[in-house]
Short mmCIF file of C-alpha atoms and ligand atoms in Angstrom, two decimals:
data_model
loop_
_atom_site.label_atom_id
_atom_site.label_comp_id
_atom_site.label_asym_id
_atom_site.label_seq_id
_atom_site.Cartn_x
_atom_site.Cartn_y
_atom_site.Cartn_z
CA UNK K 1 11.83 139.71 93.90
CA UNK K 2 8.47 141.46 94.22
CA UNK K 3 10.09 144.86 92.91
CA UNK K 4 9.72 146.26 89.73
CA UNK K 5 13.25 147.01 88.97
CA UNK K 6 16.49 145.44 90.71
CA UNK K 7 20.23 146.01 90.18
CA UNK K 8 22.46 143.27 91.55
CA UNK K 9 26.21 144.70 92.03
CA UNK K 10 28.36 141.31 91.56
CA UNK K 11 30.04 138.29 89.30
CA UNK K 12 27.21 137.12 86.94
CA UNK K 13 27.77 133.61 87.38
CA UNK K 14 27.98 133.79 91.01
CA UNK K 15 24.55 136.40 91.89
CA UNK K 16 22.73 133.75 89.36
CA UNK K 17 23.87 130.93 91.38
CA UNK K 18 22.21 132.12 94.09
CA UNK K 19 18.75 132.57 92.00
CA UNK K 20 16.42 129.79 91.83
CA UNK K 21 15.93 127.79 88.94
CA UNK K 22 12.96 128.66 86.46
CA UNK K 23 12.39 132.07 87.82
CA UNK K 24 12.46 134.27 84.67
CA UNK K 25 10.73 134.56 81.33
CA UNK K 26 13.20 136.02 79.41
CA UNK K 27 16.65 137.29 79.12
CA UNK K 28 18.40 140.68 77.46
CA UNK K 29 21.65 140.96 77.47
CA UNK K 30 24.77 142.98 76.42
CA UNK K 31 27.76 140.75 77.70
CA UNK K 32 31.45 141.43 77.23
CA UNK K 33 32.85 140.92 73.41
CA UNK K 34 36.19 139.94 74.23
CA UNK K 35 37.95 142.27 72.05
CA UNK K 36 39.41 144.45 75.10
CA UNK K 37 37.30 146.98 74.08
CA UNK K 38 38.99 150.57 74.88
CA UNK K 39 41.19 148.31 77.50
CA UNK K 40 38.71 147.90 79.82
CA UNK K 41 39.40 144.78 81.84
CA UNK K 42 35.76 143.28 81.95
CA UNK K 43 35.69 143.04 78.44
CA UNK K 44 38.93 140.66 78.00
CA UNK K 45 36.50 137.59 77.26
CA UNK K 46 33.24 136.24 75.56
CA UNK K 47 31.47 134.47 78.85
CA UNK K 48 32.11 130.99 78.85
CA UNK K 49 29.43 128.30 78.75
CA UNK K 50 29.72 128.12 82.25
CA UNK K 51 27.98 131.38 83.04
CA UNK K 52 25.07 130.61 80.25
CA UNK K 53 24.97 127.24 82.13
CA UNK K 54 23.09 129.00 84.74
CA UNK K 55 21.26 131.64 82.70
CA UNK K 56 19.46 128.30 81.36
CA UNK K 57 18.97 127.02 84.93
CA UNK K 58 17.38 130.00 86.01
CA UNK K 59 15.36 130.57 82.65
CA UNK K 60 11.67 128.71 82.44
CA UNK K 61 11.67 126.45 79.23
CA UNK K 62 10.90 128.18 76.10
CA UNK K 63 12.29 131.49 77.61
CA UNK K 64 13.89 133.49 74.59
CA UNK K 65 17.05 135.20 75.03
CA UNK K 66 18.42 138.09 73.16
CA UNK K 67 22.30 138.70 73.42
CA UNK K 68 24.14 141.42 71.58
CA UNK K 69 27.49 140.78 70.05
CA UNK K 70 30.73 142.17 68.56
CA UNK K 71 31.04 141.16 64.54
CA UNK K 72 34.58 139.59 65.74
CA UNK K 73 33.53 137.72 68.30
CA UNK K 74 29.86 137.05 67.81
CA UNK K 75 30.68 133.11 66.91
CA UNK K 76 32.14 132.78 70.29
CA UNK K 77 29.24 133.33 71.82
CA UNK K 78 27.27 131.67 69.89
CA UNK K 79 28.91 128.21 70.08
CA UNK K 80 28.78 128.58 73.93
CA UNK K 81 25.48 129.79 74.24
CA UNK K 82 24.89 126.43 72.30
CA UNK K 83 27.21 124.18 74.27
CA UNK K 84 25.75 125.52 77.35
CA UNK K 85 22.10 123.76 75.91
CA UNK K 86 20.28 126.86 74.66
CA UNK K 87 18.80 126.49 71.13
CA UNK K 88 19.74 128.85 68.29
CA UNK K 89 16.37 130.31 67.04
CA UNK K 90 17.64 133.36 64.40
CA UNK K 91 20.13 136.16 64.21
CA UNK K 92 18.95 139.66 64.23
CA UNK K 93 21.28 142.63 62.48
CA UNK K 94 21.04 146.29 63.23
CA UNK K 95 22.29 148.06 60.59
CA UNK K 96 23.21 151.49 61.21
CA UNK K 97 25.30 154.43 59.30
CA UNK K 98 27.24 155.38 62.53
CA UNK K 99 30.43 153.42 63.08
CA UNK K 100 33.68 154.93 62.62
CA UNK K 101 36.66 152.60 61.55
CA UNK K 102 39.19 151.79 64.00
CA UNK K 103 41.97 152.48 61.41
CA UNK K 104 45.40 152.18 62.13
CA UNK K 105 46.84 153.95 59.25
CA UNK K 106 49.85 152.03 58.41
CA UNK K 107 52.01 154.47 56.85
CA UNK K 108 52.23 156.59 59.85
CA UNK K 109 52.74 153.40 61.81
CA UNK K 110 55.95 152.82 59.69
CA UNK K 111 56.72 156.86 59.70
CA UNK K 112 56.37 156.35 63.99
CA UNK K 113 58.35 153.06 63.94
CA UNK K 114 60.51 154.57 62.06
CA UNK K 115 61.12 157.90 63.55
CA UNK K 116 60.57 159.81 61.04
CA UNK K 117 58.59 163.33 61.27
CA UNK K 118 55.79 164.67 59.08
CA UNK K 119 56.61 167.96 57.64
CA UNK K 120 54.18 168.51 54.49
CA UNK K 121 51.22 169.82 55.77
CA UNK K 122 48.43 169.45 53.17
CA UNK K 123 45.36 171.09 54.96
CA UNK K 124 43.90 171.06 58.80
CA UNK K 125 40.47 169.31 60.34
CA UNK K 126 39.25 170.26 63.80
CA UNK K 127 36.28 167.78 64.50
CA UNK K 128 35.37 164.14 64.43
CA UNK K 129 31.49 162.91 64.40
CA UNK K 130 30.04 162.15 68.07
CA UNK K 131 29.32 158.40 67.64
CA UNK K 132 26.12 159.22 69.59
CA UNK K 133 24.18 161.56 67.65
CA UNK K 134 26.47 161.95 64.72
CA UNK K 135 26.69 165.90 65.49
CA UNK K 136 30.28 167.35 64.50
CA UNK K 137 31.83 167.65 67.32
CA UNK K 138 35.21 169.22 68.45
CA UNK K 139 37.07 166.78 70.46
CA UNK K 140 38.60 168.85 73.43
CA UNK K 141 42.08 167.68 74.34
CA UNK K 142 42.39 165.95 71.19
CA UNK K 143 46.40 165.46 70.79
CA UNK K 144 48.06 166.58 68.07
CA UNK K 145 46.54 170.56 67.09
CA UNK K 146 48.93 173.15 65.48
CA UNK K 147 49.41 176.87 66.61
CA UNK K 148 46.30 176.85 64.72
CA UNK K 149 44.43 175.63 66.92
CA UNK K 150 43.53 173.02 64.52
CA UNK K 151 44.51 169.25 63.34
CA UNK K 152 46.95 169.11 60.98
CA UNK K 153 46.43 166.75 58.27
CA UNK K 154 50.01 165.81 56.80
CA UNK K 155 51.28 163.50 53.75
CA UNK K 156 53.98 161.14 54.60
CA UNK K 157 57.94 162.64 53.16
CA UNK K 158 58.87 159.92 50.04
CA UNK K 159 60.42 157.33 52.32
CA UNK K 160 59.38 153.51 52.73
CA UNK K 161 56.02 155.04 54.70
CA UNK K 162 54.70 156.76 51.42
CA UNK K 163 54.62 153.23 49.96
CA UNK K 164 51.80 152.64 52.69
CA UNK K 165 50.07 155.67 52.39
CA UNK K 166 46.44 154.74 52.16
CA UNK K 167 47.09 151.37 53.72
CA UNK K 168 44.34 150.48 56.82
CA UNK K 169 43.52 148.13 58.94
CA UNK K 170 40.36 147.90 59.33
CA UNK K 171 36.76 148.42 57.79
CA UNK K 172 33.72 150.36 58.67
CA UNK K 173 31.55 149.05 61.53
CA UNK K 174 27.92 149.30 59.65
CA UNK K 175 26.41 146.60 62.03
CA UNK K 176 25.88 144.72 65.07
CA UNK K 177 24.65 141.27 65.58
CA UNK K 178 22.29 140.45 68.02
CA UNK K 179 21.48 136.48 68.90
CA UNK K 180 18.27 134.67 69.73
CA UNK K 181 18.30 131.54 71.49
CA UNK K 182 15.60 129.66 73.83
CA UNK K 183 15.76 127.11 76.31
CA UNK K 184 14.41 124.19 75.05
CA UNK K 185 10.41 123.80 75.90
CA UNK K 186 8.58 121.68 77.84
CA UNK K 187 6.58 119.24 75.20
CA UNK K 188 5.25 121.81 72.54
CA UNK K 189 4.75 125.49 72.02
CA UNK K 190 1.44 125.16 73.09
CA UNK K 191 2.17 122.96 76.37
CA UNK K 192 5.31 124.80 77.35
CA UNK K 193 2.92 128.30 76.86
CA UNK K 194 -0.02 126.79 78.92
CA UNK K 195 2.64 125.34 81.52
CA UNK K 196 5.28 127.88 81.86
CA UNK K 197 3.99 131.14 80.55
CA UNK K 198 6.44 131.75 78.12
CA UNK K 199 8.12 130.52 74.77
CA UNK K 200 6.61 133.44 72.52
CA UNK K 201 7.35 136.39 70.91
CA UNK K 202 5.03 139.24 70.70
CA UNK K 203 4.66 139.72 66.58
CA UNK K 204 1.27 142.06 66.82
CA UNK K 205 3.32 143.95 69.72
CA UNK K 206 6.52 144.36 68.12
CA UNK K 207 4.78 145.03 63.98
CA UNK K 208 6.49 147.99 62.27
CA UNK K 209 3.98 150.42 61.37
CA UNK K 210 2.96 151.83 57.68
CA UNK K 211 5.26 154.79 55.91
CA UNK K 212 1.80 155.88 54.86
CA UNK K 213 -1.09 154.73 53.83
CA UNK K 214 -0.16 154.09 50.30
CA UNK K 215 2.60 151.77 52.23
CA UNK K 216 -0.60 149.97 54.00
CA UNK K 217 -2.34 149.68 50.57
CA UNK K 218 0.47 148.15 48.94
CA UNK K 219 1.49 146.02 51.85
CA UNK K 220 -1.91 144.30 51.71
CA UNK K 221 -1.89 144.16 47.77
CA UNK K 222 0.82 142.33 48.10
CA UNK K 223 -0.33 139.63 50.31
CA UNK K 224 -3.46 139.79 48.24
CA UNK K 225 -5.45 140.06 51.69
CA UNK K 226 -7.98 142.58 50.35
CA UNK K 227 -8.55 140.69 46.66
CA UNK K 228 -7.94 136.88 48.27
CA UNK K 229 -7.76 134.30 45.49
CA UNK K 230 -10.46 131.68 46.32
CA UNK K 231 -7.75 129.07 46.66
CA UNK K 232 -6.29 131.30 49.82
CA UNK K 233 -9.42 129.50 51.26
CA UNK K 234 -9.71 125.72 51.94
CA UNK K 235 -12.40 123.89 52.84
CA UNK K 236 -15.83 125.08 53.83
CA UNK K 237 -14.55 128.83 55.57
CA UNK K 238 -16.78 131.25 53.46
CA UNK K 239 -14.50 133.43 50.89
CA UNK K 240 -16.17 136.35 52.40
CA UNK K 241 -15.66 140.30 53.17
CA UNK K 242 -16.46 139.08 57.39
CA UNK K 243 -13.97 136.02 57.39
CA UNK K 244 -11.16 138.45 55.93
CA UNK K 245 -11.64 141.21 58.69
CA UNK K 246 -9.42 139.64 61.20
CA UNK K 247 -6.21 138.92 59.06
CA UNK K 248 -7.31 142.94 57.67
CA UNK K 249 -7.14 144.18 61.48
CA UNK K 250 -4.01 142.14 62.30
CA UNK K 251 -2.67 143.46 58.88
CA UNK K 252 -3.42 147.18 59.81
CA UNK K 253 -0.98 147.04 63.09
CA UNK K 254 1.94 146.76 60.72
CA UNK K 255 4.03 144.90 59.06
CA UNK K 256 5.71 141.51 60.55
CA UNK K 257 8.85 142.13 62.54
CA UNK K 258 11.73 141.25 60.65
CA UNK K 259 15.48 139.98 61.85
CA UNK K 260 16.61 143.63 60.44
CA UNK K 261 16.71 146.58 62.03
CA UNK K 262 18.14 149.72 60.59
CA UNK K 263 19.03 153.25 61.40
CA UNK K 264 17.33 156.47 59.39
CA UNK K 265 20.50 156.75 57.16
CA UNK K 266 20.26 153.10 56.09
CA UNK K 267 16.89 153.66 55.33
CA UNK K 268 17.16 155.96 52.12
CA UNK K 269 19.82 152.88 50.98
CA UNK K 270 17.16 150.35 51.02
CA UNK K 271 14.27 150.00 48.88
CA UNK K 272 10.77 149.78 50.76
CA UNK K 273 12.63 150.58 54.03
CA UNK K 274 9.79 150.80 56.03
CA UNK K 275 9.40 146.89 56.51
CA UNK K 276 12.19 147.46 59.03
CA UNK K 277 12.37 148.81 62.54
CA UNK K 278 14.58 152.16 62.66
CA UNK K 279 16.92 153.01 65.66
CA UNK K 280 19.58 155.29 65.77
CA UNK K 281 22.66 155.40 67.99
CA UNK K 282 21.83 156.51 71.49
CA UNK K 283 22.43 160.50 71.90
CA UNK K 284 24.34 162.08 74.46
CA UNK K 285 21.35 163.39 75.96
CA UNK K 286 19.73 159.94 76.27
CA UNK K 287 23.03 158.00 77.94
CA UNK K 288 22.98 161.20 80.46
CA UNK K 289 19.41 161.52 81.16
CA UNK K 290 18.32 160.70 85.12
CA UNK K 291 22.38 161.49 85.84
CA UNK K 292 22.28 165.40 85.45
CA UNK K 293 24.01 166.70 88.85
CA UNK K 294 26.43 163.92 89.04
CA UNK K 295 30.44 163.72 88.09
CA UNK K 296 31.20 164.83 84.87
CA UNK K 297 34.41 162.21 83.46
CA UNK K 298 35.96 162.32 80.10
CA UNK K 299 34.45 159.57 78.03
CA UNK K 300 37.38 158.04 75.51
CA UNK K 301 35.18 157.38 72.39
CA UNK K 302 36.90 154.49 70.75
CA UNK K 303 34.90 154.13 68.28
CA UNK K 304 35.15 157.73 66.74
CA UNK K 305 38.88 157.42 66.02
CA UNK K 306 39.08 159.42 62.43
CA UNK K 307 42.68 158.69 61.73
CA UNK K 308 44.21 158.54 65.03
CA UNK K 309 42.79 161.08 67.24
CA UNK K 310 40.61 159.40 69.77
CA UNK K 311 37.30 161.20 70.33
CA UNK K 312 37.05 162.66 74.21
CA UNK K 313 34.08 163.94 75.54
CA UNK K 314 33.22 165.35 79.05
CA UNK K 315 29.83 163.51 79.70
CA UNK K 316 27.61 162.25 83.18
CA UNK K 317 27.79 158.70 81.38
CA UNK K 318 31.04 157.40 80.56
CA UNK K 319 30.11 153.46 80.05
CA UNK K 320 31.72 152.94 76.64
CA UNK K 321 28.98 150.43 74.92
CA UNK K 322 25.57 152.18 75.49
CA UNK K 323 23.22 150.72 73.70
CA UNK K 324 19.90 152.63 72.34
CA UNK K 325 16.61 152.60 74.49
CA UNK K 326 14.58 152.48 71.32
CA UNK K 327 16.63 149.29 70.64
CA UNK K 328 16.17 147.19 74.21
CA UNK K 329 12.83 148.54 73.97
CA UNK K 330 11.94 146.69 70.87
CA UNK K 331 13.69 143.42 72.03
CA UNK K 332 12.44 143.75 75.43
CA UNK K 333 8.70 144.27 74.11
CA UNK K 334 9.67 141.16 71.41
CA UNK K 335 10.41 138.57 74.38
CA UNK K 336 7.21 139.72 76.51
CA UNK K 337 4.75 137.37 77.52
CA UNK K 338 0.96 137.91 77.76
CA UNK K 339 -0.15 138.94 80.81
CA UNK K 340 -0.73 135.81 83.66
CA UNK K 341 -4.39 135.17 84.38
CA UNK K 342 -3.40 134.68 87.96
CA UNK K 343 -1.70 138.24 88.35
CA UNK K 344 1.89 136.55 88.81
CA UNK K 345 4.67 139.12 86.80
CA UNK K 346 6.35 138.47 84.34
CA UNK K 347 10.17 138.55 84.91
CA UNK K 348 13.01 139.26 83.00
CA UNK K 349 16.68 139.02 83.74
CA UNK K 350 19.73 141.11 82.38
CA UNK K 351 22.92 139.63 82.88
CA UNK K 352 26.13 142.22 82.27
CA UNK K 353 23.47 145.39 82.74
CA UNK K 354 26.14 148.06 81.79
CA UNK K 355 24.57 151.61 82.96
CA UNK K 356 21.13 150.31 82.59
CA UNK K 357 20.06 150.53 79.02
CA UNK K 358 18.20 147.00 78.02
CA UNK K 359 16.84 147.30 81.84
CA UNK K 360 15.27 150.49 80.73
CA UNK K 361 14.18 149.20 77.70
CA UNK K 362 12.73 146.19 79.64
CA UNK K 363 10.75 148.67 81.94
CA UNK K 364 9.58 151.12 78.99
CA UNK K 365 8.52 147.80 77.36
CA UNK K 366 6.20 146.92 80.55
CA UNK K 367 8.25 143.83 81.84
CA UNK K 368 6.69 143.57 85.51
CA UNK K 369 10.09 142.34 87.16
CA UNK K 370 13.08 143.45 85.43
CA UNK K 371 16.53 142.47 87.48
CA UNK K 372 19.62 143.82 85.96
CA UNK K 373 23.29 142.48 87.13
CA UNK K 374 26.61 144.59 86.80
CA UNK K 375 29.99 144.00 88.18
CA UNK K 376 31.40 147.57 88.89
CA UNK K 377 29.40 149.12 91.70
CA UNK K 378 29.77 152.63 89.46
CA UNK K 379 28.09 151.65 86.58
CA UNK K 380 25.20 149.95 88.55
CA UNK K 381 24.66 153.34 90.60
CA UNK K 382 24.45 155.00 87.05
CA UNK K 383 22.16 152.24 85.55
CA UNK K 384 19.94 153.50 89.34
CA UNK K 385 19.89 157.04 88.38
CA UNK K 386 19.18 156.63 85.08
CA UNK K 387 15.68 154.28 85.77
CA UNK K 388 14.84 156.03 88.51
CA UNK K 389 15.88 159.49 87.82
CA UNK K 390 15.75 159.41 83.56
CA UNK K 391 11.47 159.80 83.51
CA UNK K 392 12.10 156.31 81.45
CA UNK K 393 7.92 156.17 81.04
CA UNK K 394 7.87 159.62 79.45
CA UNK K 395 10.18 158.70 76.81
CA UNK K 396 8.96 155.75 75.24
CA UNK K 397 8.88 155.92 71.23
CA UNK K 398 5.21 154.61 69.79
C1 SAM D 1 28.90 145.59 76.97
S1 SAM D 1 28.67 146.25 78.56
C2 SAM D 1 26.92 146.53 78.66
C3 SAM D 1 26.54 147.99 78.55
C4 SAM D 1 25.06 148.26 78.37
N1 SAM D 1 24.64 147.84 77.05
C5 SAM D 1 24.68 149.73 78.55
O1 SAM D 1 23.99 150.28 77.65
O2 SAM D 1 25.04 150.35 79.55
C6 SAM D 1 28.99 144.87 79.54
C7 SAM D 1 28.99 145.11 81.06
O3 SAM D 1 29.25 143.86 81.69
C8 SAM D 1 29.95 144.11 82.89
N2 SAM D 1 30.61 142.84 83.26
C9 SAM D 1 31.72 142.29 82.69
N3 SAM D 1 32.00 141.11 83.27
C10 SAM D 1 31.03 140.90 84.19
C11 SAM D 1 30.76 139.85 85.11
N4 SAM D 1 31.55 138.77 85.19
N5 SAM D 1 29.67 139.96 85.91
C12 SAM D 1 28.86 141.06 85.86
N6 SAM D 1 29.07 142.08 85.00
C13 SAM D 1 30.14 142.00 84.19
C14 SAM D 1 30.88 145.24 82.55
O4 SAM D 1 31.25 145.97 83.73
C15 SAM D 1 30.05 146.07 81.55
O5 SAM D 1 29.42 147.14 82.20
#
């Protein structure tokens, strides 16, 4: 407390135990999915309602919470986000052309299980896509390269596997839920605001700007702002060019957030686009930045599998769900309050903190208190580096 940034090594249930109740305005958080993800032990289970038990405790009513989740597993957390007394206020979808499948092609399942050896080489690949910045990438100490040098890519001999060729498992991740919830308020918005502080979201903040102006032009055409029927007007407000000006200024900010976001390769795919907020998949330059100087380890991408060959890059950070500082930025900026007249910050907790990303976002978005809380010791000294070491302030997207 009384710091700007904090990162508590340790069991979320348990540090928040020890927090006192009411103390934070918000929450961001990217908790475990429960899907094992790449094996790693923490990620075994959705947290139970148990741990969001406290998060309410410790939340002031009407804080908003933002929680990512896996498409699997996403009504897990939802129901026990619910049972634990939090209200369900929307679900937000990031859409994004980045996700690789993680296929198990079955014919060479049943060609392994079978013992059987690939012969007929039809042609040889060398690369997979870096999930990050979708660069082709050759994946060093990729198993399985020829005297080539290269992948070979190999048809299955006529056998009970050929029946399978073409036969997967799974489909192509395209998106990634995200849920909001609050704490139920304190009598109404406006009480629980005056009271508490909290129980907004910023819309002017968080409006997506204009393509162009033509985008402006028809954006107000069609909400009729600039050429109001009378009937937009009720009782005695004046129909005039002065009453209009303020919805024209709040117009000119942008357009109203939506519960979409979307990458730039979505984009072309979807008509008028611009209504939605674009992020793209963190970079390797942004999950490294503030860690240059420190271990290098081999990052097992498990998303970028291609047909069997796991990704492997050599990279400062390793953490294997980094999420995009554009992204916590925008949710971060979405749950902040307006400023207290009697100086007293505004905090903002973030349970499961990962290396750091939503706490980043949380500080770009100009949270005054932003406490982050991580179980392994090494990805809380990375999430350190990379706030206090990353320049976080000179990298903020407008
Ligand atoms: C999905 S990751 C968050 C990664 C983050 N989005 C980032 O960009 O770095 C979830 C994190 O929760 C941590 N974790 C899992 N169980 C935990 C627990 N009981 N208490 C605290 N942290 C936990 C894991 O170590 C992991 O780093």
């Amino acid at each position: 407390v009384g710091k700007p940034w904090e990162i508590v090594v340790g069991d979320v249930r348990r540090v928040l135990r020890d927090m006192p109740s009411e103390s934070f305005d918000a929450c961001l958080s990217d908790p475990p999915y429960g899907i094992s993800f790449g094996g790693n032990r923490w990620d075994y289970n959705i947290p139970s309602a148990n741990v969001w038990v406290e998060l309410l405790r410790v939340l002031k009513p009407g804080a908003y919470a933002m929680l990512f989740g896996g498409t699997r597993t996403f009504h897990r957390l939802m129901v026990a986000v619910e049972d634990a007394g939090f209200l369900p206020v929307d679900t937000c979808l990031w859409m994004h052309g980045k996700g690789f499948p993680k296929n198990l092609d079955l014919s060479k399942a049943i060609d392994h299980r079978l013992g059987a050896k690939r012969t007929n080489v039809v042609g040889h690949k060398n690369a997979g896509l870096d999930r990050g910045s979708g660069a082709s990438v050759d994946f060093q100490g990729s198993k399985g390269r020829d005297e080539t040098g290269l992948i070979p890519v190999m048809t299955p001999a006529p056998s009970q596997a050929s029946l399978w060729d073409g036969q997967g498992t799974a489909l192509k991740p395209s998106w990634e839920p995200i849920m909001l919830a609050c704490k139920p308020r304190d009598g109404t918005y406006a009480e629980n605001a005056l009271k508490h502080g909290c129980g907004g979201l910023a819309i002017d903040a968080s409006r997506i700007s204009y393509a162009s102006a033509e985008d402006q032009a028809a954006a107000a055409a069609a909400q009729r702002l600039l050429d109001p029927a009378p009937s937009m007007f009720l009782g005695d407000q004046p129909n005039s060019a002065a009453s209009l000006q303020p919805y024209l200024d709040k117009q000119s900010l942008g357009r109203w957030p939506a519960n979409l976001l979307i990458d730039e390769e979505v984009a072309p795919m979807l008509n008028g686009a611009s209504r939605f907020y674009y992020v793209t998949k963190a970079s390797r330059e942004e999950r490294d930045r503030g860690l240059e100087g420190t271990a290098i380890a081999e990052r097992t991408d498990t998303e970028a599998l291609g047909d069997g060959g796991r990704g492997k890059s050599n990279v400062h950070n390793d953490h294997p769900t980094i999420k995009p500082l554009d992204l916590c930025r925008y949710f971060a900026r979405l749950l902040l309050p307006p400023p207290r007249a009697d100086g007293r910050p505004r905090r903002i907790v973030i349970p499961y903190a990962g290396s750091g990303s939503e706490c980043i976002g949380a500080l770009q978005a100009g949270w005054d208190e932003v406490v982050g809380i991580e179980l392994d010791p090494k990805h809380a000294e990375k999430a350190r580096l990379r706030i206090s070491k990353g320049k976080i302030l000179q990298h903020v997207k407008k």
